[in-house]
JSON list of C-alpha atoms in Angstrom, two decimals:
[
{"chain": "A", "resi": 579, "resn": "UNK", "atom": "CA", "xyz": [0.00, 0.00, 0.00]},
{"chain": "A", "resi": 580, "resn": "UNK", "atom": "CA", "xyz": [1.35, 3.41, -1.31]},
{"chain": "A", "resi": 581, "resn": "UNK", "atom": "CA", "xyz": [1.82, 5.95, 1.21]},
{"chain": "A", "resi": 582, "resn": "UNK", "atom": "CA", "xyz": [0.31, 9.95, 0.96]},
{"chain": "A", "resi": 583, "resn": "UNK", "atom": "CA", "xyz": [3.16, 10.95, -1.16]},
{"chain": "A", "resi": 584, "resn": "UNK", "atom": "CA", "xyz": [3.23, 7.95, -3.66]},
{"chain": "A", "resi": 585, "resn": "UNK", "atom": "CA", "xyz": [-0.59, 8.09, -3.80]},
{"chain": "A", "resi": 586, "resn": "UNK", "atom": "CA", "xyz": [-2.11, 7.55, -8.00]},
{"chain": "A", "resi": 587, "resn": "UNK", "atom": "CA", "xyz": [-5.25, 6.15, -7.57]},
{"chain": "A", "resi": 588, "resn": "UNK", "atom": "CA", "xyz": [-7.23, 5.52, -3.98]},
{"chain": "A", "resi": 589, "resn": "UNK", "atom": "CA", "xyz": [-9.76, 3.00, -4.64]},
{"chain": "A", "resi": 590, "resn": "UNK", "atom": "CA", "xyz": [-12.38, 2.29, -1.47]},
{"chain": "A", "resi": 591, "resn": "UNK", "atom": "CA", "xyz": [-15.55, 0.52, -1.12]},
{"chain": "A", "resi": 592, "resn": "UNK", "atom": "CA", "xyz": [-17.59, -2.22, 1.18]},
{"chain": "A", "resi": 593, "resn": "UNK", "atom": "CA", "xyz": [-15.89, -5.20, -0.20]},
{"chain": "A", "resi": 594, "resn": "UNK", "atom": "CA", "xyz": [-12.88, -3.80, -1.59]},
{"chain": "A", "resi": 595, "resn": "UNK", "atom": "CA", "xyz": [-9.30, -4.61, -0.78]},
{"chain": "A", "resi": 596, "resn": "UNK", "atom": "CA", "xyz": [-9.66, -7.98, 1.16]},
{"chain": "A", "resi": 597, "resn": "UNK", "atom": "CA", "xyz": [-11.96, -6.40, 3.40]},
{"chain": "A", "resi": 598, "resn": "UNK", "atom": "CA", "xyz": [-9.34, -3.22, 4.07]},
{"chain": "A", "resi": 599, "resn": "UNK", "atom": "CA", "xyz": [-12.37, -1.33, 2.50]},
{"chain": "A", "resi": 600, "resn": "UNK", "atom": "CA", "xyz": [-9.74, 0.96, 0.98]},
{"chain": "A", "resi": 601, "resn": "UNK", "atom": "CA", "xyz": [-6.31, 0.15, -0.81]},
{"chain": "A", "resi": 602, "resn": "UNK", "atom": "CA", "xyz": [-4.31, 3.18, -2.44]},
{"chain": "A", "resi": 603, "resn": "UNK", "atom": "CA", "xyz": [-1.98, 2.57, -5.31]},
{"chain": "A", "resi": 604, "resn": "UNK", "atom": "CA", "xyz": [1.17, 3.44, -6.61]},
{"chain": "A", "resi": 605, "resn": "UNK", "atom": "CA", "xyz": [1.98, 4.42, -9.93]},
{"chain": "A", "resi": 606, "resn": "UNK", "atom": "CA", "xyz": [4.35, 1.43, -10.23]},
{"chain": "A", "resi": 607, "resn": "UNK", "atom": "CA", "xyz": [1.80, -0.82, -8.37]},
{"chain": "A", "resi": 608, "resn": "UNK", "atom": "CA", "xyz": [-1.14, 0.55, -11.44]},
{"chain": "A", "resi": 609, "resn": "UNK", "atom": "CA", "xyz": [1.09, -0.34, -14.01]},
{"chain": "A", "resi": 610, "resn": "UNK", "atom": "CA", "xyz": [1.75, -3.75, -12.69]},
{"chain": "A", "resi": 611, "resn": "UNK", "atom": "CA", "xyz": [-2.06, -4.54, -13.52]},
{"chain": "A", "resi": 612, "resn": "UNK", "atom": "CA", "xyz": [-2.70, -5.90, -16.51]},
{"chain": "A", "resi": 613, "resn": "UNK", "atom": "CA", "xyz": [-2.13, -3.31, -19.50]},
{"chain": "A", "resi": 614, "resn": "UNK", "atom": "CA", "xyz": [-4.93, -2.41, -22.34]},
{"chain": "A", "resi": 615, "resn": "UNK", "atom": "CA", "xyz": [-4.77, 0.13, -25.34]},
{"chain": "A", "resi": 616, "resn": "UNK", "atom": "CA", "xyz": [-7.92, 1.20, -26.82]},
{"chain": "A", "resi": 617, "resn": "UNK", "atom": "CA", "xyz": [-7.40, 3.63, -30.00]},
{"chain": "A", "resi": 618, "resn": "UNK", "atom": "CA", "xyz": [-10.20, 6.06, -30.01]},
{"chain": "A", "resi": 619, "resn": "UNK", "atom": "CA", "xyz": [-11.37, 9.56, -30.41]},
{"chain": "A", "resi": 620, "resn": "UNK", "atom": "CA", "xyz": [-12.79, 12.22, -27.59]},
{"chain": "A", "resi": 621, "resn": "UNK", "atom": "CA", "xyz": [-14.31, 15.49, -27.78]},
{"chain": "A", "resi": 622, "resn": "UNK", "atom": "CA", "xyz": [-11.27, 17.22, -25.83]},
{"chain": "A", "resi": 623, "resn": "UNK", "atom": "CA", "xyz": [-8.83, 15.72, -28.39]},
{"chain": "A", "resi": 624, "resn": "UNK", "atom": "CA", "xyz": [-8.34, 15.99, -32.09]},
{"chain": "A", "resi": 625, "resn": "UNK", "atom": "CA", "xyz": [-7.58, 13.10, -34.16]},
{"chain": "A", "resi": 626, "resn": "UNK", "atom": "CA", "xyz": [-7.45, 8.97, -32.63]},
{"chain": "A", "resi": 627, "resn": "UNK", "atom": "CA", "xyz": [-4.87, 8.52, -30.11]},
{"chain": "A", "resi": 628, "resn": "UNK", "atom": "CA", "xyz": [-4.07, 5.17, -28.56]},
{"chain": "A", "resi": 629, "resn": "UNK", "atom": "CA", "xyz": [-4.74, 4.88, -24.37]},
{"chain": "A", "resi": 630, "resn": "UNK", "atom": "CA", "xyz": [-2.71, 2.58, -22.18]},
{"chain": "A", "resi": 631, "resn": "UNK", "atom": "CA", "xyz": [-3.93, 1.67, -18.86]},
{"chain": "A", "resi": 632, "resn": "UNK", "atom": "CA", "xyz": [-6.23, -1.04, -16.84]},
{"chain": "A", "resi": 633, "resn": "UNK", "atom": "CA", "xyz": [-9.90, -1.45, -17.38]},
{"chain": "A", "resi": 634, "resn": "UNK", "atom": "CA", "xyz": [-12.46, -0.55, -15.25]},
{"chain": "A", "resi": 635, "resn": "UNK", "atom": "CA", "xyz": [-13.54, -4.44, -15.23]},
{"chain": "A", "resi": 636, "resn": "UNK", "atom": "CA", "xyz": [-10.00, -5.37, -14.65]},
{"chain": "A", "resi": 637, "resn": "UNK", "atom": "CA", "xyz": [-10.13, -3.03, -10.88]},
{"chain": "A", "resi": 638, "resn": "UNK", "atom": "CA", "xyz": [-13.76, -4.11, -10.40]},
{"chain": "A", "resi": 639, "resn": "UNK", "atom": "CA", "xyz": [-12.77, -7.85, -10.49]},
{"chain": "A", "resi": 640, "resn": "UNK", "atom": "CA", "xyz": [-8.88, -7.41, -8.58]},
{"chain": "A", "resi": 641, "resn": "UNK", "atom": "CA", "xyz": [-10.15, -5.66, -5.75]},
{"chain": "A", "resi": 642, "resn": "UNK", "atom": "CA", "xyz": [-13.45, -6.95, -4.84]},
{"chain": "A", "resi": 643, "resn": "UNK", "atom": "CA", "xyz": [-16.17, -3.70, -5.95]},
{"chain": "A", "resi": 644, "resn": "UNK", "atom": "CA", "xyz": [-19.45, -5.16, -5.55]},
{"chain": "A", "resi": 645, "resn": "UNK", "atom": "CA", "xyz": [-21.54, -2.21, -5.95]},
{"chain": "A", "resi": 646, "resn": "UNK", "atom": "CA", "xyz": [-23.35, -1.05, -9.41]},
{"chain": "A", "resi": 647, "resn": "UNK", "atom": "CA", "xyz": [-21.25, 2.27, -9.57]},
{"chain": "A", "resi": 648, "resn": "UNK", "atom": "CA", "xyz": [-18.85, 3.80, -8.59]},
{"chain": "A", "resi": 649, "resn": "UNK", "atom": "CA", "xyz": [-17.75, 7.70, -8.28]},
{"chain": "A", "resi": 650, "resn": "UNK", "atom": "CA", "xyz": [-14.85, 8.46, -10.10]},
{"chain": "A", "resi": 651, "resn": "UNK", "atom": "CA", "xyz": [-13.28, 11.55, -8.54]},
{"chain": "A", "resi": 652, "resn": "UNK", "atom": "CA", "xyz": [-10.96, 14.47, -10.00]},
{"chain": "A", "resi": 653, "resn": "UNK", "atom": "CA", "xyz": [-8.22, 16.57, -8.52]},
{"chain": "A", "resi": 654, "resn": "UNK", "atom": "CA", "xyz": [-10.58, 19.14, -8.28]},
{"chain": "A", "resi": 655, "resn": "UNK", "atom": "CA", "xyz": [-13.34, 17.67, -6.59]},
{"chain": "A", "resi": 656, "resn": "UNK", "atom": "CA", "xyz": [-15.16, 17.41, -10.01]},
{"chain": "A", "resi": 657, "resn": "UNK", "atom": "CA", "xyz": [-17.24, 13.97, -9.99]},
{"chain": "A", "resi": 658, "resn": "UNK", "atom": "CA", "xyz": [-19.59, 11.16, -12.01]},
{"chain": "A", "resi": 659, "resn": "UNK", "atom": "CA", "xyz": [-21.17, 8.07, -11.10]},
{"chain": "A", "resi": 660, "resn": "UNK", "atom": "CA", "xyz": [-20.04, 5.42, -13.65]},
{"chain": "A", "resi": 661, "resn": "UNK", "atom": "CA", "xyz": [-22.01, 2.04, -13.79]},
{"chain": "A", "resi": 662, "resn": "UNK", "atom": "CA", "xyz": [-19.74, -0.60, -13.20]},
{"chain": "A", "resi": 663, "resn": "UNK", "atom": "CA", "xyz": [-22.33, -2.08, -16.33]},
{"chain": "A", "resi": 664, "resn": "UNK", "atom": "CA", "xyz": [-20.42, -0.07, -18.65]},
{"chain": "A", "resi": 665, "resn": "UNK", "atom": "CA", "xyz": [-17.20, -1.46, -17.96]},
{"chain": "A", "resi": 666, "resn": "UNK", "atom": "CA", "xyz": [-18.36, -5.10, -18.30]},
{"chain": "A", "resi": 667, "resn": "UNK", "atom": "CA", "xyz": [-20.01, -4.01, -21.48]},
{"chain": "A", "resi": 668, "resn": "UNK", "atom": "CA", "xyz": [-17.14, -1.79, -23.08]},
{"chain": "A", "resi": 669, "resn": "UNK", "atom": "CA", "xyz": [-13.76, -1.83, -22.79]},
{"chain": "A", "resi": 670, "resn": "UNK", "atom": "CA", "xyz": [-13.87, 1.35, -20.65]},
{"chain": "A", "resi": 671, "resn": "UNK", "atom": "CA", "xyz": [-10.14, 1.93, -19.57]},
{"chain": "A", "resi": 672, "resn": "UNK", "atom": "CA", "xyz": [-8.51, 3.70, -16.73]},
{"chain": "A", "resi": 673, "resn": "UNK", "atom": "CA", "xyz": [-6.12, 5.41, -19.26]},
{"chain": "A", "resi": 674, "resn": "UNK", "atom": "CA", "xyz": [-2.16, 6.94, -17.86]},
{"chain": "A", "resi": 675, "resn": "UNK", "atom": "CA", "xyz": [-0.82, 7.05, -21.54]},
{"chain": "A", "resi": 676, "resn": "UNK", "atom": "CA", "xyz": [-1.57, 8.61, -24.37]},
{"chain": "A", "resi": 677, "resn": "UNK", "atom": "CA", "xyz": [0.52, 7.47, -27.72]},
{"chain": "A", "resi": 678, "resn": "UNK", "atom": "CA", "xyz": [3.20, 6.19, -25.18]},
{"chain": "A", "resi": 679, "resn": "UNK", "atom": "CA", "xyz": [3.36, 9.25, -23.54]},
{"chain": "A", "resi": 680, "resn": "UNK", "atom": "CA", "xyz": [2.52, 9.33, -19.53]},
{"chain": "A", "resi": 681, "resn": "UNK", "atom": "CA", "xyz": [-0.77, 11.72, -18.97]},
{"chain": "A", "resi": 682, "resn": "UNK", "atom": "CA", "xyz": [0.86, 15.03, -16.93]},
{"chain": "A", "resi": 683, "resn": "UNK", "atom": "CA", "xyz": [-2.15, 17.50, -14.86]},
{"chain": "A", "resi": 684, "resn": "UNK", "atom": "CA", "xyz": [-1.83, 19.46, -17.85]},
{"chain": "A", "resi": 685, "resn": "UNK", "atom": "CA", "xyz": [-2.83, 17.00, -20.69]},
{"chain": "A", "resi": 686, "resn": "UNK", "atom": "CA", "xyz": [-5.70, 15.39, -18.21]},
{"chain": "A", "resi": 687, "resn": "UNK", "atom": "CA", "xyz": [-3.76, 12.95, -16.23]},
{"chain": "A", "resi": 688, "resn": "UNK", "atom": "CA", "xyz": [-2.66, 11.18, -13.57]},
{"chain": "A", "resi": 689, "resn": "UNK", "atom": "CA", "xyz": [-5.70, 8.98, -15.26]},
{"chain": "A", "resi": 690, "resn": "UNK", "atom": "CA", "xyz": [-8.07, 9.83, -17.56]},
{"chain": "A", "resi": 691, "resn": "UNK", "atom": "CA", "xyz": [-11.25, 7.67, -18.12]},
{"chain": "A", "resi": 692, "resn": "UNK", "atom": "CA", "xyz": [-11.49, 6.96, -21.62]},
{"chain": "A", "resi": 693, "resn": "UNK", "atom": "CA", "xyz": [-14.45, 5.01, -23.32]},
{"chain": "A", "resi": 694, "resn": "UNK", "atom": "CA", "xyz": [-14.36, 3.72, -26.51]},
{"chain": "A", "resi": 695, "resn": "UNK", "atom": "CA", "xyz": [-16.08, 6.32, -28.60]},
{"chain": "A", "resi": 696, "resn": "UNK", "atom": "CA", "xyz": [-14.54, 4.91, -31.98]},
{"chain": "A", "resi": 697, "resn": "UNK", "atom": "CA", "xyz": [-15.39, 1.67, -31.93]},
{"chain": "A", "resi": 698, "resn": "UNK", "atom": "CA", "xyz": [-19.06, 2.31, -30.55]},
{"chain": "A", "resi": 699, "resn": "UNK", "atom": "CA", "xyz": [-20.74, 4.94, -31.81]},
{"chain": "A", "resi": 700, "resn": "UNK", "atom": "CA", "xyz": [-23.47, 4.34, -29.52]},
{"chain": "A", "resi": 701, "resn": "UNK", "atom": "CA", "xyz": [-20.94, 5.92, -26.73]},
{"chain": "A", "resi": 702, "resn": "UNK", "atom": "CA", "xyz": [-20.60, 8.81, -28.42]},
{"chain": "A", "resi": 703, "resn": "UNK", "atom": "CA", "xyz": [-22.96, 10.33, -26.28]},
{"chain": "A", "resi": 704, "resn": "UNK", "atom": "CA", "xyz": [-23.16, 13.41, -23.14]},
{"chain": "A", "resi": 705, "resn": "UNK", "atom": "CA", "xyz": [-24.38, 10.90, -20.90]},
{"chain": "A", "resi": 706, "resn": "UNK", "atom": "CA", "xyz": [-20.61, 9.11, -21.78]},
{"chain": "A", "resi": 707, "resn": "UNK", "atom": "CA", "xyz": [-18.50, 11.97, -22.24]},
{"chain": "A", "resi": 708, "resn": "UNK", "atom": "CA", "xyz": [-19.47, 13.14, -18.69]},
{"chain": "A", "resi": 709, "resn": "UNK", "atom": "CA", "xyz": [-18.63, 9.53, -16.74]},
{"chain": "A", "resi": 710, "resn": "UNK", "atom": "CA", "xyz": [-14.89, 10.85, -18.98]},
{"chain": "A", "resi": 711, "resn": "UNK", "atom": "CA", "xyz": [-13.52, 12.28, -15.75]},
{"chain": "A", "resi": 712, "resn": "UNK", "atom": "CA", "xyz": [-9.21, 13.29, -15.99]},
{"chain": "A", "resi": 713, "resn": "UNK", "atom": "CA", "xyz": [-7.23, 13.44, -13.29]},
{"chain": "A", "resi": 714, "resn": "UNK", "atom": "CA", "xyz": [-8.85, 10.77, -11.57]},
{"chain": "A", "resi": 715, "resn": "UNK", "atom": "CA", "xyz": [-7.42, 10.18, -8.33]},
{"chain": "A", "resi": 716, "resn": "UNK", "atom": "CA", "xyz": [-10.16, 8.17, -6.59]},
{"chain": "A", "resi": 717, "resn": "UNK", "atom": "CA", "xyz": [-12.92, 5.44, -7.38]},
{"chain": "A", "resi": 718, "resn": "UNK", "atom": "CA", "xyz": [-15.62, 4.70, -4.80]},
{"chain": "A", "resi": 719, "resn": "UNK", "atom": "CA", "xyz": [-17.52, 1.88, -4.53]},
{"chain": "A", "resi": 720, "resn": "UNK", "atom": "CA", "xyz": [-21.36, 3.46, -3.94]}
]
């Protein structure tokens, strides 16, 4: 478990973490979960660009969630309620790359959530583009 200083991603819940109810992670510890790249478009970005990071499904199964959403918190307090349905039925990714490059504050990191607008269309969508929340720092299980 990362201390304060280390902190990238705080993840907390009823049934998370073994029971701990809360684990926070590293930056080496997130990119020692298993690794996904989704190529898509977003309405912050021009062009495709190509995300690395861990899907949502991935987190949900690792550490335990067991509720049906969960708030996915910014630096700045900013928030959305993501269904954890989304990420079983998209690859909806917990992205900390963008074309190899690590997401800085400034280009929406630590971790941006990215869903796969190019590949379903369906997606492309307010209702999506707001669960999109950069510099994610925190996921609670509701």
């Amino acid at each position: 478990m990362a201390l304060a200083d280390d902190a990238f991603l705080k993840i907390k819940g009823d049934g998370c973490c073994d029971g701990k109810g809360e684990v926070v992670l590293t930056r080496a510890e997130f990119e020692a979960l298993p690794q996904t790249e989704v190529k898509t478009h977003t309405p912050w970005t021009e062009g495709h660009h190509t995300y690395r990071g861990v899907l949502l499904r991935d987190l949900v199964r690792i550490y335990g969630l067991k509720s049906l959403e969960v708030k996915a918190v910014a630096i700045n307090d900013y928030w959305a309620s993501v269904p954890l349905e989304d990420g079983q039925l998209y690859p909806v990714l917990l992205a900390e790359k963008q074309d190899g490059k690590v997401l800085t504050l400034r280009n929406k990191g630590p971790l941006w959530i990215i869903y796969p607008l190019s590949e379903y269309p369906e997606l492309n969508k307010e209702v999506y583009h707001s669960r999109m929340v950069w510099q994610l720092t925190a996921l609670e299980s509701k």
